[in-house]
Amino acid sequence: MDTILVVNAGSSSVKFQIFAVEGEGALRRQVKGQMDGIGSRPRLRASGGTGDPLADRAYPIEAAADVPAAMAVAGAWLRDELNINPIAVGHRVVHGGPDYARPVLIDHAVVTRLERYISLAPLHQPHNLAPIRTLLSNFPTLPQVACFDTAFHRDHDALADHYAIPHQLHAEGVRRYGFHGLSYEYIAKRLPQVAPDIADGRMIVAHLGSGASMCAMKSGKSVESTMGFTALDGLAMGTRPGQLDPGVVLYLIAEKGMSASNVQNFLYRDCGLKGLSGVSNDMRELETSEDPRAAFAIDYFVYRIGLNAGMLAAALQGIDGFVFTAGIGENSVSIRARIAEKLAWLGVTLDPAENARHATRISRSDSRIPVYVVPTDEELMIAQHTLALIMNRQSPNQKRERVS
Ligand code: AMP
């Protein structure tokens, strides 16, 4: 059976999934796995499509010293033990810069172009590109597709796409891109089934995971996002601060003597829920902590979501529905309830029983604004894009858009 491999490579872990291509392009998840502890204590864990365990094994550090080596270990396991030889590979690539408004078949020229965006996503882009390069040189005929977190937002109006800085910087690529686009695109595709009467309307979708953002959607298209140039902006996240006066960065440099890379590490790793609480970046731990700073961090998270919802409602000139997704949005009954309270002025009334049982629609039947919980599936989105592109192969140049 034909299969598609989906790869989501980070700095110390590579997540992968295998989808079987069934009749009429339908995709069935077959394997879900990850190599983590890359460069420290490599470990391969994998389960089947129904969650049945397939592998949990440790490797010596030299077997998976970096991301490409870890990919090779996972690839050998898939090939030798599961007899899986994918017909194509879809990659999550965080930044498509101004060029890519949709997924693209990868060749060397595309890789060179994507390398230009390393400075826009220094903690993600290099790791996303590493396995692409390795596969390109080891399996040059294997089709690979890059799917971008920024692409879904590329049709924003110029007003939403700009900062109030000289135009030259915008031309260079300093823009408000927005992220989590694969998640929002999946939700946009699900909405006609989940909420057919309003799917075409004005929706706010809250992707609340260890990274968090919200997207204003009109007729299933993104019109505004809480994230901007990098994935640091907007809501408070596990370890990122969200919206921050740039003056704070100047203060860190001038008064604290921090270098650019110190500031970068600080903003990506030490702020957000972790920095505020001093307890954890993990919402589950904060919810069970007795520490008042943990409670404060949760209050802050909820408060900022309420503020940003107001901003997105203004962008949409009103809303017709609200959607929760990702780890916190899909699982935390109490955070959803607290956010819903902040949305009461917009016309949201939650149904506590439906919320507690994680129903798809968690608002009361008389709530003016319906509220939904829709589990996201970025990997399925990547697999679908990959399959669509290889079935309809065009040259990468034809797929390239908005070359600045
Ligand atoms: P994600 O990045 O989408 O995997 O989401 C990770 C975040 O979801 C972490 O902050 C987790 O603590 C949080 N999360 C997952 N399950 C729950 C839960 N049952 N209650 C509260 N937070 C949760």
Short mmCIF file of C-alpha atoms and ligand atoms in Angstrom, two decimals:
data_model
loop_
_atom_site.label_atom_id
_atom_site.label_comp_id
_atom_site.label_asym_id
_atom_site.label_seq_id
_atom_site.Cartn_x
_atom_site.Cartn_y
_atom_site.Cartn_z
CA MET A 1 0.00 0.00 0.00
CA ASP A 2 1.23 3.52 -0.79
CA THR A 3 2.17 5.59 2.23
CA ILE A 4 3.08 9.20 3.02
CA LEU A 5 5.62 10.08 5.70
CA VAL A 6 4.99 13.31 7.63
CA VAL A 7 7.97 14.85 9.46
CA ASN A 8 7.96 17.57 12.10
CA ALA A 9 11.58 18.12 13.13
CA GLY A 10 12.57 20.21 16.15
CA SER A 11 15.87 20.85 17.91
CA SER A 12 15.96 17.69 20.04
CA SER A 13 13.10 15.63 18.68
CA VAL A 14 11.69 14.47 15.36
CA LYS A 15 8.01 13.61 15.26
CA PHE A 16 6.81 11.49 12.38
CA GLN A 17 3.61 9.88 11.16
CA ILE A 18 2.79 7.44 8.41
CA PHE A 19 -0.47 7.73 6.48
CA ALA A 20 -1.74 4.98 4.20
CA VAL A 21 -3.24 6.22 0.93
CA GLU A 22 -6.56 4.51 0.46
CA GLY A 23 -9.16 4.69 -2.31
CA GLU A 24 -9.92 8.13 -3.79
CA GLY A 25 -7.09 9.81 -1.94
CA ALA A 26 -8.41 9.07 1.57
CA LEU A 27 -5.68 8.91 4.21
CA ARG A 28 -5.53 6.59 7.20
CA ARG A 29 -3.05 7.14 10.03
CA GLN A 30 -0.91 4.04 10.39
CA VAL A 31 2.01 5.02 12.61
CA LYS A 32 2.69 7.88 14.99
CA GLY A 33 6.15 8.16 16.44
CA GLN A 34 8.96 10.31 17.64
CA MET A 35 12.67 10.23 18.18
CA ASP A 36 13.50 12.36 21.17
CA GLY A 37 16.55 12.99 23.31
CA ILE A 38 18.55 13.61 20.11
CA GLY A 39 22.18 14.29 21.05
CA SER A 40 21.57 13.30 24.68
CA ARG A 41 19.47 10.15 25.31
CA PRO A 42 17.96 9.12 21.98
CA ARG A 43 14.74 7.18 22.23
CA LEU A 44 12.32 5.95 19.59
CA ARG A 45 8.69 5.65 20.59
CA ALA A 46 5.91 4.74 18.21
CA SER A 47 2.35 3.54 18.21
CA GLY A 48 -0.09 2.36 15.56
CA GLY A 49 -3.11 4.21 14.20
CA THR A 50 -5.29 3.07 17.10
CA GLY A 51 -2.67 3.83 19.77
CA ASP A 52 -1.31 0.27 20.03
CA PRO A 53 2.39 0.40 21.05
CA LEU A 54 4.86 -0.47 18.29
CA ALA A 55 8.23 0.55 19.68
CA ASP A 56 9.91 2.06 22.73
CA ARG A 57 13.65 1.69 22.56
CA ALA A 58 16.76 3.61 23.58
CA TYR A 59 19.80 4.17 21.33
CA PRO A 60 23.40 5.10 22.10
CA ILE A 61 24.05 8.81 21.72
CA GLU A 62 26.25 8.29 18.62
CA ALA A 63 23.34 6.58 16.80
CA ALA A 64 21.27 9.78 16.85
CA ALA A 65 23.67 12.63 17.49
CA ASP A 66 21.67 15.10 15.39
CA VAL A 67 18.33 15.45 13.61
CA PRO A 68 19.38 13.85 10.28
CA ALA A 69 20.90 10.87 12.12
CA ALA A 70 17.72 10.50 14.18
CA MET A 71 15.66 10.58 10.98
CA ALA A 72 17.89 7.84 9.55
CA VAL A 73 17.24 5.66 12.64
CA ALA A 74 13.48 6.18 12.37
CA GLY A 75 13.59 5.62 8.59
CA ALA A 76 15.50 2.34 8.99
CA TRP A 77 13.01 1.17 11.62
CA LEU A 78 10.05 1.97 9.33
CA ARG A 79 11.69 0.26 6.37
CA ASP A 80 13.23 -2.81 8.03
CA GLU A 81 10.63 -3.63 10.67
CA LEU A 82 7.36 -2.30 9.26
CA ASN A 83 8.26 -2.67 5.60
CA ILE A 84 7.18 0.91 4.92
CA ASN A 85 8.69 2.76 1.95
CA PRO A 86 6.83 6.05 1.61
CA ILE A 87 6.02 7.42 -1.84
CA ALA A 88 6.53 10.99 -0.59
CA VAL A 89 7.49 12.97 2.50
CA GLY A 90 5.65 16.03 3.81
CA HIS A 91 7.53 18.36 6.15
CA ARG A 92 6.29 20.95 8.56
CA VAL A 93 8.35 24.07 7.88
CA VAL A 94 7.63 26.91 10.23
CA HIS A 95 8.47 29.84 7.95
CA GLY A 96 7.62 30.28 4.28
CA GLY A 97 8.57 33.96 4.38
CA PRO A 98 6.81 36.25 1.93
CA ASP A 99 7.27 33.73 -0.89
CA TYR A 100 5.05 30.80 -0.13
CA ALA A 101 1.30 31.02 0.25
CA ARG A 102 0.86 27.29 -0.16
CA PRO A 103 2.84 24.04 0.10
CA VAL A 104 5.59 23.45 -2.43
CA LEU A 105 7.48 20.51 -3.92
CA ILE A 106 11.04 20.75 -2.68
CA ASP A 107 14.15 20.97 -4.80
CA HIS A 108 17.58 22.49 -4.11
CA ALA A 109 16.41 25.95 -5.15
CA VAL A 110 13.50 25.81 -2.69
CA VAL A 111 15.86 24.75 0.11
CA THR A 112 18.18 27.67 -0.68
CA ARG A 113 15.23 30.05 -0.54
CA LEU A 114 13.98 28.60 2.76
CA GLU A 115 17.45 28.94 4.26
CA ARG A 116 16.99 32.71 3.92
CA TYR A 117 14.26 32.53 6.59
CA ILE A 118 16.44 30.93 9.24
CA SER A 119 16.88 34.31 10.88
CA LEU A 120 13.08 34.71 11.03
CA ALA A 121 12.64 31.45 12.94
CA PRO A 122 16.09 30.63 14.33
CA LEU A 123 14.93 27.96 16.74
CA HIS A 124 12.74 26.06 14.27
CA GLN A 125 13.72 26.63 10.63
CA PRO A 126 17.23 25.09 10.73
CA HIS A 127 15.86 21.90 12.31
CA ASN A 128 12.97 21.75 9.83
CA LEU A 129 15.44 22.01 6.93
CA ALA A 130 18.05 19.52 8.19
CA PRO A 131 16.13 16.30 7.36
CA ILE A 132 14.97 17.80 4.05
CA ARG A 133 18.57 18.28 2.93
CA THR A 134 19.56 14.79 4.03
CA LEU A 135 16.64 13.14 2.23
CA LEU A 136 17.29 15.26 -0.86
CA SER A 137 20.85 14.03 -1.10
CA ASN A 138 20.19 10.39 -0.06
CA PHE A 139 16.92 9.88 -1.99
CA PRO A 140 16.98 12.49 -4.78
CA THR A 141 13.94 11.04 -6.56
CA LEU A 142 11.73 10.82 -3.46
CA PRO A 143 9.23 13.70 -3.67
CA GLN A 144 9.30 16.00 -0.66
CA VAL A 145 6.78 18.73 0.12
CA ALA A 146 7.22 21.69 2.46
CA CYS A 147 4.07 22.80 4.31
CA PHE A 148 4.34 26.16 6.05
CA ASP A 149 2.90 27.48 9.30
CA THR A 150 2.78 30.92 7.74
CA ALA A 151 1.05 30.04 4.44
CA PHE A 152 -2.56 30.15 5.63
CA HIS A 153 -2.12 33.80 6.62
CA ARG A 154 -0.43 35.03 3.44
CA ASP A 155 -3.59 36.57 2.00
CA HIS A 156 -3.92 39.10 4.82
CA ASP A 157 -4.81 42.62 3.83
CA ALA A 158 -1.77 44.93 3.66
CA LEU A 159 -2.95 46.70 6.82
CA ALA A 160 -2.77 43.46 8.78
CA ASP A 161 0.53 42.48 7.17
CA HIS A 162 2.48 45.65 8.07
CA TYR A 163 4.26 47.11 11.04
CA ALA A 164 4.49 50.89 11.25
CA ILE A 165 8.13 50.88 10.17
CA PRO A 166 9.71 52.09 6.91
CA HIS A 167 8.48 50.22 3.83
CA GLN A 168 11.96 49.02 2.95
CA LEU A 169 11.87 46.64 5.93
CA HIS A 170 8.51 45.26 4.83
CA ALA A 171 9.97 44.67 1.36
CA GLU A 172 12.85 42.78 3.01
CA GLY A 173 10.33 40.51 4.73
CA VAL A 174 9.76 42.18 8.10
CA ARG A 175 6.02 41.53 8.16
CA ARG A 176 3.25 40.22 10.37
CA TYR A 177 3.14 36.65 9.10
CA GLY A 178 1.16 34.71 11.70
CA PHE A 179 1.77 31.04 12.55
CA HIS A 180 -0.06 27.79 13.43
CA GLY A 181 -1.46 28.05 9.91
CA LEU A 182 -1.66 24.28 9.34
CA SER A 183 -3.77 23.97 12.46
CA TYR A 184 -6.09 26.82 11.40
CA GLU A 185 -6.37 25.43 7.90
CA TYR A 186 -7.44 22.07 9.31
CA ILE A 187 -10.05 23.75 11.54
CA ALA A 188 -11.32 25.77 8.56
CA LYS A 189 -11.78 22.50 6.66
CA ARG A 190 -13.62 20.89 9.59
CA LEU A 191 -15.97 23.80 10.30
CA PRO A 192 -18.47 23.04 7.52
CA GLN A 193 -19.06 19.64 9.19
CA VAL A 194 -18.96 20.90 12.78
CA ALA A 195 -20.90 24.15 12.38
CA PRO A 196 -22.37 24.26 8.87
CA ASP A 197 -24.58 27.28 9.54
CA ILE A 198 -21.70 29.58 10.53
CA ALA A 199 -18.61 28.02 8.90
CA ASP A 200 -18.79 30.70 6.27
CA GLY A 201 -19.05 33.44 8.88
CA ARG A 202 -16.72 35.33 11.21
CA MET A 203 -14.87 32.95 13.54
CA ILE A 204 -12.17 33.31 16.15
CA VAL A 205 -10.07 30.16 16.50
CA ALA A 206 -7.88 29.83 19.59
CA HIS A 207 -4.95 27.41 19.14
CA LEU A 208 -3.88 27.03 22.77
CA GLY A 209 -0.98 24.62 23.17
CA SER A 210 2.58 25.09 24.36
CA GLY A 211 2.66 27.62 21.53
CA ALA A 212 -0.52 29.68 21.45
CA SER A 213 -2.17 32.08 19.05
CA MET A 214 -5.59 33.10 17.81
CA CYS A 215 -6.78 33.58 14.27
CA ALA A 216 -9.66 35.68 12.96
CA MET A 217 -11.27 33.85 10.05
CA LYS A 218 -13.85 35.05 7.58
CA SER A 219 -15.37 32.46 5.23
CA GLY A 220 -12.66 29.99 6.22
CA LYS A 221 -9.81 32.39 5.36
CA SER A 222 -7.44 34.02 7.82
CA VAL A 223 -7.80 37.79 8.05
CA GLU A 224 -5.83 38.51 11.23
CA SER A 225 -3.58 36.68 13.69
CA THR A 226 -2.22 37.46 17.14
CA MET A 227 1.23 36.35 15.97
CA GLY A 228 3.47 38.43 13.76
CA PHE A 229 7.01 38.42 12.40
CA THR A 230 8.05 35.55 14.65
CA ALA A 231 6.19 33.07 16.82
CA LEU A 232 6.97 35.24 19.88
CA ASP A 233 4.13 37.72 19.56
CA GLY A 234 0.54 37.70 20.78
CA LEU A 235 -0.63 35.46 23.62
CA ALA A 236 1.49 34.30 26.54
CA MET A 237 2.78 30.79 25.82
CA GLY A 238 4.55 27.98 27.68
CA THR A 239 7.94 29.69 27.55
CA ARG A 240 7.37 32.74 25.28
CA PRO A 241 6.04 36.05 26.58
CA GLY A 242 3.65 36.99 23.80
CA GLN A 243 3.11 40.69 23.21
CA LEU A 244 6.00 42.69 24.62
CA ASP A 245 6.93 46.35 24.28
CA PRO A 246 10.13 46.35 22.15
CA GLY A 247 11.47 48.73 24.79
CA VAL A 248 11.80 45.72 27.10
CA VAL A 249 14.26 44.19 24.65
CA LEU A 250 16.22 47.46 24.58
CA TYR A 251 16.24 47.45 28.36
CA LEU A 252 17.60 43.89 28.47
CA ILE A 253 20.41 44.87 26.12
CA ALA A 254 21.27 48.29 27.56
CA GLU A 255 20.71 47.70 31.26
CA LYS A 256 21.28 43.97 31.64
CA GLY A 257 24.10 43.72 29.11
CA MET A 258 22.42 40.82 27.31
CA SER A 259 23.66 39.81 23.86
CA ALA A 260 21.29 39.14 20.95
CA SER A 261 21.56 35.40 21.50
CA ASN A 262 20.97 35.76 25.28
CA VAL A 263 17.83 37.78 24.55
CA GLN A 264 16.73 35.22 21.99
CA ASN A 265 17.11 32.33 24.42
CA PHE A 266 15.40 34.30 27.16
CA LEU A 267 12.39 35.17 24.99
CA TYR A 268 11.94 31.69 23.53
CA ARG A 269 12.73 29.60 26.60
CA ASP A 270 12.40 31.48 29.90
CA CYS A 271 9.29 33.64 29.68
CA GLY A 272 5.57 32.99 29.33
CA LEU A 273 3.87 30.67 31.84
CA LYS A 274 7.26 29.35 32.93
CA GLY A 275 8.76 32.78 33.60
CA LEU A 276 5.64 34.17 35.27
CA SER A 277 4.96 31.20 37.51
CA GLY A 278 8.51 30.09 38.25
CA VAL A 279 6.83 26.66 38.46
CA SER A 280 6.34 25.19 35.00
CA ASN A 281 5.56 25.86 31.36
CA ASP A 282 3.00 23.04 31.46
CA MET A 283 -0.61 24.06 32.02
CA ARG A 284 -1.47 20.76 33.74
CA GLU A 285 1.18 21.41 36.39
CA LEU A 286 0.07 25.00 36.86
CA GLU A 287 -3.54 23.93 37.32
CA THR A 288 -2.61 21.56 40.14
CA SER A 289 0.03 23.80 41.76
CA GLU A 290 -0.64 25.49 45.10
CA ASP A 291 1.85 28.25 44.30
CA PRO A 292 0.08 31.64 43.96
CA ARG A 293 2.41 32.53 41.09
CA ALA A 294 1.02 29.55 39.15
CA ALA A 295 -2.49 30.92 39.67
CA PHE A 296 -1.28 34.36 38.56
CA ALA A 297 0.26 32.91 35.38
CA ILE A 298 -3.07 31.24 34.52
CA ASP A 299 -4.95 34.50 35.25
CA TYR A 300 -2.57 36.32 32.92
CA PHE A 301 -2.95 33.69 30.15
CA VAL A 302 -6.75 33.96 30.32
CA TYR A 303 -6.76 37.77 30.58
CA ARG A 304 -4.59 38.21 27.49
CA ILE A 305 -6.75 35.81 25.49
CA GLY A 306 -9.76 37.93 26.40
CA LEU A 307 -7.97 41.13 25.31
CA ASN A 308 -6.84 39.60 22.03
CA ALA A 309 -10.32 38.22 21.33
CA GLY A 310 -11.57 41.81 21.52
CA MET A 311 -8.94 42.85 18.98
CA LEU A 312 -9.85 40.03 16.59
CA ALA A 313 -13.57 40.73 17.02
CA ALA A 314 -12.82 44.30 15.94
CA ALA A 315 -10.90 43.03 12.91
CA LEU A 316 -13.93 40.91 11.96
CA GLN A 317 -16.47 43.58 12.99
CA GLY A 318 -18.25 41.05 15.20
CA ILE A 319 -18.09 37.28 15.54
CA ASP A 320 -20.38 34.37 14.71
CA GLY A 321 -18.51 31.63 16.57
CA PHE A 322 -15.49 30.75 18.69
CA VAL A 323 -13.37 27.58 18.48
CA PHE A 324 -10.91 26.07 20.97
CA THR A 325 -8.15 23.75 19.77
CA ALA A 326 -4.67 22.30 20.66
CA GLY A 327 -3.49 20.80 23.97
CA ILE A 328 -4.99 23.32 26.40
CA GLY A 329 -7.98 24.25 24.22
CA GLU A 330 -8.95 20.61 23.65
CA ASN A 331 -8.38 19.38 27.20
CA SER A 332 -8.71 22.00 29.91
CA VAL A 333 -12.32 22.36 31.06
CA SER A 334 -11.42 25.10 33.54
CA ILE A 335 -9.37 27.24 31.16
CA ARG A 336 -12.15 27.08 28.56
CA ALA A 337 -14.68 28.09 31.21
CA ARG A 338 -12.56 31.01 32.35
CA ILE A 339 -11.95 32.23 28.80
CA ALA A 340 -15.69 31.95 28.06
CA GLU A 341 -16.36 34.30 31.01
CA LYS A 342 -14.08 36.86 29.36
CA LEU A 343 -16.13 36.50 26.16
CA ALA A 344 -19.51 36.99 27.85
CA TRP A 345 -19.68 40.60 26.61
CA LEU A 346 -19.46 39.24 23.04
CA GLY A 347 -22.48 36.99 23.66
CA VAL A 348 -20.89 33.74 24.86
CA THR A 349 -22.64 31.59 27.48
CA LEU A 350 -21.00 28.25 28.15
CA ASP A 351 -22.92 25.08 29.04
CA PRO A 352 -20.88 23.73 32.01
CA ALA A 353 -22.05 20.14 31.52
CA GLU A 354 -21.22 20.11 27.81
CA ASN A 355 -17.88 21.75 28.56
CA ALA A 356 -17.10 19.15 31.25
CA ARG A 357 -17.78 16.28 28.88
CA HIS A 358 -15.67 17.87 26.11
CA ALA A 359 -18.62 18.05 23.74
CA THR A 360 -18.05 19.47 20.26
CA ARG A 361 -20.40 22.37 21.03
CA ILE A 362 -19.88 23.60 24.59
CA SER A 363 -22.06 26.73 24.63
CA ARG A 364 -25.68 26.80 25.77
CA SER A 365 -28.31 26.45 23.07
CA ASP A 366 -29.37 30.09 23.72
CA SER A 367 -25.79 31.43 23.61
CA ARG A 368 -25.72 34.20 21.01
CA ILE A 369 -22.19 33.07 20.01
CA PRO A 370 -21.72 29.28 19.76
CA VAL A 371 -18.46 27.87 21.08
CA TYR A 372 -16.83 24.68 19.79
CA VAL A 373 -13.97 22.36 20.67
CA VAL A 374 -12.36 20.96 17.53
CA PRO A 375 -9.27 18.75 17.91
CA THR A 376 -6.64 19.88 15.44
CA ASP A 377 -4.65 17.60 13.12
CA GLU A 378 -1.73 19.41 11.52
CA GLU A 379 -0.12 16.13 10.40
CA LEU A 380 -3.19 15.06 8.44
CA MET A 381 -3.20 18.48 6.80
CA ILE A 382 0.45 17.99 5.77
CA ALA A 383 -0.28 14.49 4.45
CA GLN A 384 -3.23 15.80 2.43
CA HIS A 385 -1.16 18.62 0.93
CA THR A 386 1.67 16.22 0.13
CA LEU A 387 -0.60 13.76 -1.59
CA ALA A 388 -2.37 16.52 -3.53
CA LEU A 389 0.95 17.94 -4.77
CA ILE A 390 2.43 14.65 -5.89
CA MET A 391 -0.80 13.68 -7.63
CA ASN A 392 -0.76 16.96 -9.46
CA ARG A 393 2.98 17.42 -9.92
CA GLN A 394 4.06 20.80 -11.07
CA SER A 395 7.47 22.34 -11.05
CA PRO A 396 8.40 24.14 -7.82
CA ASN A 397 8.65 27.37 -9.78
CA GLN A 398 5.01 27.17 -10.75
CA LYS A 399 4.10 26.79 -7.09
CA ARG A 400 6.24 29.67 -5.95
CA GLU A 401 4.34 32.79 -5.16
CA ARG A 402 4.95 36.35 -4.24
CA VAL A 403 8.68 36.29 -4.87
CA SER A 404 9.92 39.57 -3.51
P1 AMP B 1 0.29 21.09 22.60
O1 AMP B 1 1.48 21.98 22.34
O2 AMP B 1 -0.87 21.37 21.69
O3 AMP B 1 0.64 19.63 22.68
O4 AMP B 1 -0.25 21.47 24.06
C1 AMP B 1 0.56 21.33 25.19
C2 AMP B 1 -0.11 22.05 26.35
O5 AMP B 1 -1.42 21.48 26.57
C3 AMP B 1 0.65 21.93 27.67
O6 AMP B 1 0.66 23.17 28.34
C4 AMP B 1 -0.20 20.93 28.44
O7 AMP B 1 -0.09 21.13 29.84
C5 AMP B 1 -1.57 21.29 27.97
N1 AMP B 1 -2.53 20.23 28.27
C6 AMP B 1 -2.60 19.00 27.73
N2 AMP B 1 -3.59 18.29 28.34
C7 AMP B 1 -4.14 19.10 29.29
C8 AMP B 1 -5.17 18.96 30.26
N3 AMP B 1 -5.86 17.84 30.38
N4 AMP B 1 -5.45 20.02 31.05
C9 AMP B 1 -4.75 21.17 30.94
N5 AMP B 1 -3.76 21.36 30.05
C10 AMP B 1 -3.46 20.34 29.24
#
